[in-house]
CSV table of C-alpha atoms in Angstrom, one decimal:
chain,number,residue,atom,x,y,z
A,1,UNK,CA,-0.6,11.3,-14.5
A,2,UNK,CA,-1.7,10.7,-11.5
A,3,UNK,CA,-1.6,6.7,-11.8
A,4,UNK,CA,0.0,4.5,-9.0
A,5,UNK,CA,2.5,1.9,-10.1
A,6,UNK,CA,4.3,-0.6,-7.5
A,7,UNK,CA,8.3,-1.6,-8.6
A,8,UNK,CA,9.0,-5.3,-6.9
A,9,UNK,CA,12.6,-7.0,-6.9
A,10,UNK,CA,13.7,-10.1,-5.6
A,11,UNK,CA,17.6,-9.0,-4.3
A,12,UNK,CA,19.7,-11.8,-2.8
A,13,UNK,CA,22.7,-14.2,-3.6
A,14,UNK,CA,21.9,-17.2,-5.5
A,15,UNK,CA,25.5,-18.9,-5.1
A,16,UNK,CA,25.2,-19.9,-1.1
A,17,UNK,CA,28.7,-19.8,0.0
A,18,UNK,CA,30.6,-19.9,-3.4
A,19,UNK,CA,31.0,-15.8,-3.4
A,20,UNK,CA,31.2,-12.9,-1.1
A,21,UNK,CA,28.4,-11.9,-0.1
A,22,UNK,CA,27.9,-7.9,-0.9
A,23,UNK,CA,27.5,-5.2,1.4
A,24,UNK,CA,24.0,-3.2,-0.1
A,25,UNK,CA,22.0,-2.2,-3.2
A,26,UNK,CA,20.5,0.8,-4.9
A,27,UNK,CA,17.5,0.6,-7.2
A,28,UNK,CA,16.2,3.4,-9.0
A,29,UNK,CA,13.0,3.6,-11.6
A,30,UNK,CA,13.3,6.5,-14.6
A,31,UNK,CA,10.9,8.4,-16.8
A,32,UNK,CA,12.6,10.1,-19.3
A,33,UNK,CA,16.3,9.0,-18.3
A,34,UNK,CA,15.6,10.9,-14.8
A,35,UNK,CA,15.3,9.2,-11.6
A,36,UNK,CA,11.1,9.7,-10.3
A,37,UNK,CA,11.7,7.1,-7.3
A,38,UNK,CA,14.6,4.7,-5.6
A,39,UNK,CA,15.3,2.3,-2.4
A,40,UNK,CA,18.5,1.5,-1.2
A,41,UNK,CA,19.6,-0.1,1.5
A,42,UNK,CA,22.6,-1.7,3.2
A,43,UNK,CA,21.0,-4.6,4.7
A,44,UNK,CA,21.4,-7.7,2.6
A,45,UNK,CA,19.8,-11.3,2.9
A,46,UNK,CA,22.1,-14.1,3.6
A,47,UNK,CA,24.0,-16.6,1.3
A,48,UNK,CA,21.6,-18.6,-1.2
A,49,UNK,CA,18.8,-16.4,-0.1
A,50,UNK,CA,16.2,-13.7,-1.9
A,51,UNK,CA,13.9,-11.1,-0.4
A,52,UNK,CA,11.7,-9.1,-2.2
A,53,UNK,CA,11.5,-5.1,-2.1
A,54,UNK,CA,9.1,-2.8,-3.0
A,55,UNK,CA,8.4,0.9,-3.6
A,56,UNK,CA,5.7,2.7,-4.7
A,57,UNK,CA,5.9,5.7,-7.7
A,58,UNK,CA,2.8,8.1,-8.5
A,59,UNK,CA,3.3,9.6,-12.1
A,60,UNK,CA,3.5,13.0,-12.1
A,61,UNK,CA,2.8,15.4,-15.1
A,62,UNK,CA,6.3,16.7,-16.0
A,63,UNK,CA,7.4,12.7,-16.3
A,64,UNK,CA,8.1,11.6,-19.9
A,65,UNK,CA,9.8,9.1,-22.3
A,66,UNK,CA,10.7,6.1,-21.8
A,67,UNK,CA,10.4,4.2,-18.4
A,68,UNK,CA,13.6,2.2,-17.2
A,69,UNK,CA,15.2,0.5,-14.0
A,70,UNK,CA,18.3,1.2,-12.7
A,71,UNK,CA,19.9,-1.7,-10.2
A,72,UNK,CA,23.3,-1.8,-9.2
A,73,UNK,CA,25.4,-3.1,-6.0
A,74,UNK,CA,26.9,-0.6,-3.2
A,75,UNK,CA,30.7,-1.0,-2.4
A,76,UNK,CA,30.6,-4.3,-4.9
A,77,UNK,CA,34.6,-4.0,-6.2
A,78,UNK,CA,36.0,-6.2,-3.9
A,79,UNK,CA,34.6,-9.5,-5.5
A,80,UNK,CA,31.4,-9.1,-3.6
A,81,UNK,CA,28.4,-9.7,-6.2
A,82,UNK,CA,24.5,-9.1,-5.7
A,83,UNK,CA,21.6,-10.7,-7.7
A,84,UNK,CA,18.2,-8.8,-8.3
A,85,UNK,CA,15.6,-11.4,-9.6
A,86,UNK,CA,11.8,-11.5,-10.3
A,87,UNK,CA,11.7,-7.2,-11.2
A,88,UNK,CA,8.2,-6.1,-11.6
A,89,UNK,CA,6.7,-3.1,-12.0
A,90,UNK,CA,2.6,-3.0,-11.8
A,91,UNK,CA,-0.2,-0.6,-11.9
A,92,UNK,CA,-1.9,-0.2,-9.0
A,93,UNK,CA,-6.1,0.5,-9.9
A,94,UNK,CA,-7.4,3.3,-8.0
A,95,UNK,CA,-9.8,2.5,-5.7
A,96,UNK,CA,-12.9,3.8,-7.7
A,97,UNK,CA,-12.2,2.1,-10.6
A,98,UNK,CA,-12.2,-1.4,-8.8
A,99,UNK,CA,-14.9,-0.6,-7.5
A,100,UNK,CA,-17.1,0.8,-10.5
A,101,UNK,CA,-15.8,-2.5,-12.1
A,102,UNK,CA,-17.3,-4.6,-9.2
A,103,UNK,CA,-20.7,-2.6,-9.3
A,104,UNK,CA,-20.7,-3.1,-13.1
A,105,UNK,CA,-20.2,-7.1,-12.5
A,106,UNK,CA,-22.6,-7.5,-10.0
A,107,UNK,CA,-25.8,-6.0,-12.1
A,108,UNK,CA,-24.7,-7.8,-15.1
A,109,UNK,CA,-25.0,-10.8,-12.9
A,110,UNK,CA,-28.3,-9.4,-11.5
A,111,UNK,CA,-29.9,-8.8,-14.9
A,112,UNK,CA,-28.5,-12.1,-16.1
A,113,UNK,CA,-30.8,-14.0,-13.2
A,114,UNK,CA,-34.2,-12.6,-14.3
């Protein structure tokens, strides 16, 4: 609870000029088979091209089981295709942590030099 987490995904079309291209995209990240956080959007990069999207998800208290990722295409039927590439999702440290850490490194280093 409480802990910040960043979702990144490389969208584009691999194939430059072989397909259609597509006309948008919807990601969406679940906690328990509900959605907690999405993006969508209906501007695309061009053919043979990726560009990388992020979002950002706090956990809340009332989110449980398993985490997943939902990606899928807008308005795809018509032989147009999209490509999601490179998905991460990472924890983000709060800042206090980092720096306890930091603080923790630098008088070990300290301590080492006497």
């Amino acid at each position: 609870v409480g802990n910040l987490y960043t979702m990144t995904v490389a969208i584009g079309d691999h194939d430059a000029g072989g397909r259609p291209g597509f006309s948008g995209y919807d990601i969406r990240l679940l906690a328990g088979g509900s959605t907690v956080a999405s993006i969508s959007s209906t501007t695309t990069p061009g053919d043979g091209t990726f560009t990388d999207v992020s979002f950002s998800y706090t956990a809340q208290a009332g989110d449980s089981g398993l985490l997943g990722i939902e990606l899928q295409e807008i308005n795809g039927g018509s032989g147009k295709a999209v490509d999601f590439d490179n998905v991460r999702l990472s924890f983000v440290p709060e800042p206090s942590s980092t720096a306890l850490l930091g603080l923790g490194g630098l008088a070990f280093i300290f301590r080492r030099k006497r």
